[in-house]
N, CA, C and O atoms as a MOPAC input file, in Angstrom:
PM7 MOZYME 1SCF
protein

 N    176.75600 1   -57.76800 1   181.38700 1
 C    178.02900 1   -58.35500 1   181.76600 1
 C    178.74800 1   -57.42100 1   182.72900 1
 O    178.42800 1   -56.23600 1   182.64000 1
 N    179.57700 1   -57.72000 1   183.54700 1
 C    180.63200 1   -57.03900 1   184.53600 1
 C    181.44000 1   -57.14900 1   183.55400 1
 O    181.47500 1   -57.97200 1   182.63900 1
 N    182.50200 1   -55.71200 1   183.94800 1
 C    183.61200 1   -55.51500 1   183.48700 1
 C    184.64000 1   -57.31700 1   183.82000 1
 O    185.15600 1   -58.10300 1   183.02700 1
 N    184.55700 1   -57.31700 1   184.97800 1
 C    185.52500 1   -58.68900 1   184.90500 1
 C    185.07100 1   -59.94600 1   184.23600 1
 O    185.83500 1   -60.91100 1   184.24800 1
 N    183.67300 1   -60.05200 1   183.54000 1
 C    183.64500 1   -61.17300 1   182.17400 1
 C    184.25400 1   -60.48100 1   181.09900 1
 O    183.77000 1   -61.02000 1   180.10300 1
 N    185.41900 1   -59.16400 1   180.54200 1
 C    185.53500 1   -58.73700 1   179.73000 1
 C    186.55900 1   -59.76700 1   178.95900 1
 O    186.65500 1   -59.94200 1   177.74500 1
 N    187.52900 1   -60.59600 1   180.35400 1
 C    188.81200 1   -61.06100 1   179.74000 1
 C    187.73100 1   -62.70900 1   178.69600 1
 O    188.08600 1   -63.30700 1   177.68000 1
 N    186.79600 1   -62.85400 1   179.32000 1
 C    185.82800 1   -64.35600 1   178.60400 1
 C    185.08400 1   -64.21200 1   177.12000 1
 O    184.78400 1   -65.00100 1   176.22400 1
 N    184.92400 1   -62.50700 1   177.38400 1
 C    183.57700 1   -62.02700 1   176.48800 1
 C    184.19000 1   -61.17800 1   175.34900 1
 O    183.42800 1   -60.75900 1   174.47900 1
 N    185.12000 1   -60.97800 1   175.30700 1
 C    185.33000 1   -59.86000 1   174.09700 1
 C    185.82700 1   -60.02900 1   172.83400 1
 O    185.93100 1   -59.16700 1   171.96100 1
 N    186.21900 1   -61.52400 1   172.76600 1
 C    186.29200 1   -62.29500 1   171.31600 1
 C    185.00900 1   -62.55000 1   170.94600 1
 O    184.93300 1   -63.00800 1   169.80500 1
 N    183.71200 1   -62.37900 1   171.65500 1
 C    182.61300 1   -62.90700 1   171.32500 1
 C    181.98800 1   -62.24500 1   169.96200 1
 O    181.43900 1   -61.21700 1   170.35700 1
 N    181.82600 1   -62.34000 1   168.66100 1
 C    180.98500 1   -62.04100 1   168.15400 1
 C    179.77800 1   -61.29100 1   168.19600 1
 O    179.11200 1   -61.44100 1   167.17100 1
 N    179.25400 1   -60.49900 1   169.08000 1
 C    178.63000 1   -60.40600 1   169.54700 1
 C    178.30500 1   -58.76400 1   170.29200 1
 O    179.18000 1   -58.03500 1   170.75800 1
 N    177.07300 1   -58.51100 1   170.25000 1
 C    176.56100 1   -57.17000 1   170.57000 1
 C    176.96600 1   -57.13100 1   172.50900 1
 O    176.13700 1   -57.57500 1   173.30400 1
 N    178.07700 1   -56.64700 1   172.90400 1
 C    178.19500 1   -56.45200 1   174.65300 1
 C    177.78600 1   -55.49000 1   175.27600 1
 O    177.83400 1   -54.47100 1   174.58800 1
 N    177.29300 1   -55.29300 1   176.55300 1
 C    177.33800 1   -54.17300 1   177.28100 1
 C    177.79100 1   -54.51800 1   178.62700 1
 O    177.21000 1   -55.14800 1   179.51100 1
 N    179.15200 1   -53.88100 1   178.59700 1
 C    180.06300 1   -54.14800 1   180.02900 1
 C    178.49100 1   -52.74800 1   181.23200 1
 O    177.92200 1   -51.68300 1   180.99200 1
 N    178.51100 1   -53.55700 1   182.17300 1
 C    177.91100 1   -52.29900 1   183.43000 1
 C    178.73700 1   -52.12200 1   184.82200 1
 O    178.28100 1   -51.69400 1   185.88300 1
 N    179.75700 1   -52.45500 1   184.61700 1
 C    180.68700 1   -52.21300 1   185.80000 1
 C    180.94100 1   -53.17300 1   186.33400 1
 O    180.71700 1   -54.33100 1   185.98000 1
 N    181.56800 1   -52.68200 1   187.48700 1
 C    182.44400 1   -54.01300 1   188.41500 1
 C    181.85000 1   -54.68100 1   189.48100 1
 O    181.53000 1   -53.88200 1   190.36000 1
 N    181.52800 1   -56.05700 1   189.79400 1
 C    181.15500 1   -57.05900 1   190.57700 1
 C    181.10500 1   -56.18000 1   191.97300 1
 O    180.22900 1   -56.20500 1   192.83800 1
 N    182.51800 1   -55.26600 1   191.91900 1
 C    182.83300 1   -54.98000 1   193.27400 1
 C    182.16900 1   -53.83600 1   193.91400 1
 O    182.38800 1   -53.45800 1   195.06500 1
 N    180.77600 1   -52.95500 1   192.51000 1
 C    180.45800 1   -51.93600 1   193.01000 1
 C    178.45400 1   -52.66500 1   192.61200 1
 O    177.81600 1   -52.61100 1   191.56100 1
 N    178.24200 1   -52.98500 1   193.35500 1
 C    176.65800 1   -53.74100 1   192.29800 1
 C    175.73500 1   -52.77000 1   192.34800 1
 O    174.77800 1   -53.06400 1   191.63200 1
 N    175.55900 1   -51.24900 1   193.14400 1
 C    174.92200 1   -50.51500 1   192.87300 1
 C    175.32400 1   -49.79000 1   192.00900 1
 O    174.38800 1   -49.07000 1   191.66100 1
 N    176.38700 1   -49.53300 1   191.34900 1
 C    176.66100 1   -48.88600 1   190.44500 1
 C    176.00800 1   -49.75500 1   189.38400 1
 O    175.26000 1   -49.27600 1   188.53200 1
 N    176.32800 1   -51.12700 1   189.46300 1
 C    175.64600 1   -51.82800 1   188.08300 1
 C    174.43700 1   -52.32500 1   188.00000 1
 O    174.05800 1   -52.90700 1   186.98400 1
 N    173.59500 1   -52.13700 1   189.18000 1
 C    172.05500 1   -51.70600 1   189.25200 1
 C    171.57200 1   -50.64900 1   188.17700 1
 O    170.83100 1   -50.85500 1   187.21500 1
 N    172.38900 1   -49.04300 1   188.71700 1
 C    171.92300 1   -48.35800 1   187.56800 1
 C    171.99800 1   -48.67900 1   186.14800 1
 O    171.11700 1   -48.52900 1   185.30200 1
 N    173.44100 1   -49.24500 1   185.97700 1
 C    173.76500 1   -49.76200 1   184.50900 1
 C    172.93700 1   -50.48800 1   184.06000 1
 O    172.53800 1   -50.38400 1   182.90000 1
 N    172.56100 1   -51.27200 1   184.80000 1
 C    171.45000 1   -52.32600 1   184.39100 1
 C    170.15900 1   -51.59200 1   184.28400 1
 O    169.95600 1   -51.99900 1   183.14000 1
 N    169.40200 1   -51.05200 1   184.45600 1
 C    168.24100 1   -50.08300 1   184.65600 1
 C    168.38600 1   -49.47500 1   182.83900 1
 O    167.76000 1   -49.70300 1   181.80300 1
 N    169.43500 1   -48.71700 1   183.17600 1
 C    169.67800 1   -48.20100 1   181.77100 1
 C    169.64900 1   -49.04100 1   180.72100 1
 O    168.90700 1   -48.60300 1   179.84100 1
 N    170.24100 1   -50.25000 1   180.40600 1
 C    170.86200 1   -50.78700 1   179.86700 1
 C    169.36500 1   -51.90500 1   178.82600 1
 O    169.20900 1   -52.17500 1   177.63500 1
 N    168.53700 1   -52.24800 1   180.17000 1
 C    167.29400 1   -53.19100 1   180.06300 1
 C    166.51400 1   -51.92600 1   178.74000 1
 O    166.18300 1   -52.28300 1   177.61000 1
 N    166.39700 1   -50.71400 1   179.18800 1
 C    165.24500 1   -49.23500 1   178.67800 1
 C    166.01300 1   -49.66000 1   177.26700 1
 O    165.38800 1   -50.27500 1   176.40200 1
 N    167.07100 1   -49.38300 1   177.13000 1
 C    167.90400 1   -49.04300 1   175.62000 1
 C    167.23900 1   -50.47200 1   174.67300 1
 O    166.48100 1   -50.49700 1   173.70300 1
 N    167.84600 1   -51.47300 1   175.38000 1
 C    167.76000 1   -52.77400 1   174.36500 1
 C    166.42200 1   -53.40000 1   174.31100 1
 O    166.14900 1   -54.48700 1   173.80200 1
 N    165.63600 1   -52.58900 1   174.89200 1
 C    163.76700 1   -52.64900 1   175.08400 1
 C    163.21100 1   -51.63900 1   173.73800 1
 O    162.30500 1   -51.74600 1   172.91100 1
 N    164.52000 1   -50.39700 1   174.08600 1
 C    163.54900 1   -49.68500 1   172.80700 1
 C    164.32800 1   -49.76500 1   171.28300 1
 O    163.90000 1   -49.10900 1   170.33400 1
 N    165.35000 1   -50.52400 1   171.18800 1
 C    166.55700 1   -51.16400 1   169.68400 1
 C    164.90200 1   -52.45100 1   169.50900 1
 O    164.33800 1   -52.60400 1   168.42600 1
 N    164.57800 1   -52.97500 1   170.44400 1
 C    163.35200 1   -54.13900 1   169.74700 1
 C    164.11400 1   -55.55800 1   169.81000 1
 O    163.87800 1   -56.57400 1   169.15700 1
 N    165.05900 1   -55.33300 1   170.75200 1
 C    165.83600 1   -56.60200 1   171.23200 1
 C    165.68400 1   -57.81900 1   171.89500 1
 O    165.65000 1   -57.79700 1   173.12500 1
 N    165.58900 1   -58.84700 1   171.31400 1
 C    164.69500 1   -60.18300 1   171.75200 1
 C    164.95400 1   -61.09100 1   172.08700 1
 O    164.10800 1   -61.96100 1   172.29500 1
 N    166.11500 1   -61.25100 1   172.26200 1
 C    166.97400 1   -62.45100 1   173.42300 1
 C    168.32900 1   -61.52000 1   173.65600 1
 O    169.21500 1   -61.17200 1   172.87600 1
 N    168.14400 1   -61.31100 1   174.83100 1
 C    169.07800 1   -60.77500 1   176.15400 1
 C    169.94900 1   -61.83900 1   176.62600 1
 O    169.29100 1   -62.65800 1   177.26700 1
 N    171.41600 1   -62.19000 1   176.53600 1
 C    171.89400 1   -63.25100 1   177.54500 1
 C    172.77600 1   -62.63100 1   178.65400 1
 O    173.83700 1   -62.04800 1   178.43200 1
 N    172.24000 1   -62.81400 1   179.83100 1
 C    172.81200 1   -61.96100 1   181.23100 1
 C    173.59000 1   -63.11900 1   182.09700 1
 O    173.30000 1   -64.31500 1   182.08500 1
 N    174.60100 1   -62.52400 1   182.82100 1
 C    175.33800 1   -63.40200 1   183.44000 1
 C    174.70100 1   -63.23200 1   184.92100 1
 O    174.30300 1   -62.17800 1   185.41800 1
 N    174.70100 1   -64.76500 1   185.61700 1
 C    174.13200 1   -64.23200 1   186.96400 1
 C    174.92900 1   -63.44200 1   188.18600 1
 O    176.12900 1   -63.16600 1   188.17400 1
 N    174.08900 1   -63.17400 1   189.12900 1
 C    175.14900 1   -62.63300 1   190.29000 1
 C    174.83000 1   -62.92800 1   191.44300 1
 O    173.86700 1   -63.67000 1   191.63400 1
 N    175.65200 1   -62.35300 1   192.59800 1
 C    176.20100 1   -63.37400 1   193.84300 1
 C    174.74300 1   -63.00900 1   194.19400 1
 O    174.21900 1   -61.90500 1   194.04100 1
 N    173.94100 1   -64.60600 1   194.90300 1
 C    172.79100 1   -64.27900 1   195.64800 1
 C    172.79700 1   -63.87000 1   197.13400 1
 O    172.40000 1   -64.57900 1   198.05800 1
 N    173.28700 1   -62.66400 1   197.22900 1
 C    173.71100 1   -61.84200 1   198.22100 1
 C    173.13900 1   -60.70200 1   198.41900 1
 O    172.62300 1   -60.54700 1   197.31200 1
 N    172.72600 1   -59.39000 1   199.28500 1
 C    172.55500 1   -58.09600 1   199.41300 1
 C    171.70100 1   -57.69300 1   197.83000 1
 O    170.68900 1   -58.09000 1   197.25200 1
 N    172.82400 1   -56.64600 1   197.56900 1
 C    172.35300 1   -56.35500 1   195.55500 1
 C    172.44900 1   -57.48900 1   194.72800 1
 O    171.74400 1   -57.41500 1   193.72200 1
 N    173.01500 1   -58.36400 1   194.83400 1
 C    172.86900 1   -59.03200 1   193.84400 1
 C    171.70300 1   -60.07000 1   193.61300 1
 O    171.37500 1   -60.66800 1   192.58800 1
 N    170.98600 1   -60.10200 1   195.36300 1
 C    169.73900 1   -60.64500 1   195.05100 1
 C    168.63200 1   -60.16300 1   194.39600 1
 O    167.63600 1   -60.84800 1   194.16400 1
 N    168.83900 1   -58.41500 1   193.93200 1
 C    168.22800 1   -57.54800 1   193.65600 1
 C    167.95700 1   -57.69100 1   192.06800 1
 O    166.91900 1   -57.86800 1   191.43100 1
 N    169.22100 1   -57.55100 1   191.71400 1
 C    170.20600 1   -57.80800 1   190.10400 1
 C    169.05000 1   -59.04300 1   189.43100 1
 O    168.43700 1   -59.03400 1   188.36400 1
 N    169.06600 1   -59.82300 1   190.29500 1
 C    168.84600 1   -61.24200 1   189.85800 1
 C    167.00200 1   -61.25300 1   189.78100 1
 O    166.35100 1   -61.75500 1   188.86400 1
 N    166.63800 1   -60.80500 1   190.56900 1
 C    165.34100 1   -60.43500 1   190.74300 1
 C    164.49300 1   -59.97200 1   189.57600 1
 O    163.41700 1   -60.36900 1   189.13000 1
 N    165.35000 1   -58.97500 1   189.21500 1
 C    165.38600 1   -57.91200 1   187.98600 1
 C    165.44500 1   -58.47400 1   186.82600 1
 O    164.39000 1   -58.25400 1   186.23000 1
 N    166.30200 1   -59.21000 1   186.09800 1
 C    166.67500 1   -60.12500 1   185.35600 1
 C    164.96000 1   -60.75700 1   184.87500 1
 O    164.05100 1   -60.66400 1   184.05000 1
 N    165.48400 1   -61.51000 1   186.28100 1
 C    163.92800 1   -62.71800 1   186.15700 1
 C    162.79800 1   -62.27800 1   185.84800 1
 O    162.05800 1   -62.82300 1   185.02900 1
 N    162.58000 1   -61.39600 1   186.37800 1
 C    161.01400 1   -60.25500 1   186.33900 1
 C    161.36300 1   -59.53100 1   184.28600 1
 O    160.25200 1   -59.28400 1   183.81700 1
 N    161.88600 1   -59.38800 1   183.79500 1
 C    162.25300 1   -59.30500 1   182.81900 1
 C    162.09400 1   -59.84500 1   182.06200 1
 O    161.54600 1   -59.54000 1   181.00400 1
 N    162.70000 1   -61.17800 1   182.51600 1
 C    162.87700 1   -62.16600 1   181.02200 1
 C    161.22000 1   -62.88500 1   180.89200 1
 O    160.89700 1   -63.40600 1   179.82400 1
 N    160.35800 1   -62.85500 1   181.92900 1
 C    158.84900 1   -63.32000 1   181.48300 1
 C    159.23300 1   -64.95500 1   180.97400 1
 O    158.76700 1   -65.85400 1   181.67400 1
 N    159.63400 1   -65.13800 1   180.39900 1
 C    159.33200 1   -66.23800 1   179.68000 1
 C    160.33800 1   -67.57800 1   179.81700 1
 O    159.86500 1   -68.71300 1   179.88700 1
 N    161.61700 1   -67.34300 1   179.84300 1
 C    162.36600 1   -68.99300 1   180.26700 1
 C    163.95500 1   -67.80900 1   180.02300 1
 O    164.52200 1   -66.87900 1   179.45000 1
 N    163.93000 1   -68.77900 1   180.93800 1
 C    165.49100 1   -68.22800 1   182.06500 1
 C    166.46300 1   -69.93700 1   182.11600 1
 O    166.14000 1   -71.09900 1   182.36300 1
 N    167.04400 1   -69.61600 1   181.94200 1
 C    168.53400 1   -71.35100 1   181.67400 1
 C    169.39700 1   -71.29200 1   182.55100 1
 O    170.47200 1   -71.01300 1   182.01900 1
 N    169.49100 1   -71.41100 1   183.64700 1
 C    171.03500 1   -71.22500 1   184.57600 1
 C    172.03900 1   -72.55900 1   184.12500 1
 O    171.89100 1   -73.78100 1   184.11900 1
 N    173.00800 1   -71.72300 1   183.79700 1
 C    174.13900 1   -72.53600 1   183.53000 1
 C    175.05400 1   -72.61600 1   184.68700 1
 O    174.89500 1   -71.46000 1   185.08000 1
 N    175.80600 1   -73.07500 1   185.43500 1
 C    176.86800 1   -73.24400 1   186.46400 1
 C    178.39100 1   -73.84400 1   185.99900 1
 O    178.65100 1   -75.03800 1   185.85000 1
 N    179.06000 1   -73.03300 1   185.86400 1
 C    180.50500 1   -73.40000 1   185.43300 1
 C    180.83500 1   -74.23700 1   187.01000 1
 O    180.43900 1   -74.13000 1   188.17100 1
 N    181.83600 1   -75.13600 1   186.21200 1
 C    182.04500 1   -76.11600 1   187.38200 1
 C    183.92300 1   -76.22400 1   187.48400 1
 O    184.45500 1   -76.94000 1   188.33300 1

């Protein structure tokens, strides 16, 4: 998650990991890098990731994600 899903996400029930701001995506490249290693070695088995702008890094982000999840990916689109 980006820090700016915090105001959507933080009543959630739920295990979070904020990786920074929309506005820096290499910073949340690394976060993400880190973030995938940790909840790979907890034995963590459904990941839900928010997508990002298909732009520069974020086509990168998204890339990453996909190559990850192996198995079925759901895009949702708020309207």
């Amino acid at each position: 998650l980006a820090d700016e899903d915090r105001v959507f996400m933080d009543d959630l029930a739920a295990e979070k990991i904020y990786l920074g701001s929309l506005q820096n995506l290499p910073a949340v490249a690394r976060q993400l890098f880190q973030a995938m290693r940790a909840l790979d070695d907890a034995g963590v088995e459904i990941i839900l990731a928010r997508d990002f702008p298909p732009r520069d890094m974020g086509n990168a982000l998204r890339d990453r994600l996909r190559r990850a999840a192996g198995q079925l990916i759901e895009l949702r689109r708020s309207e």
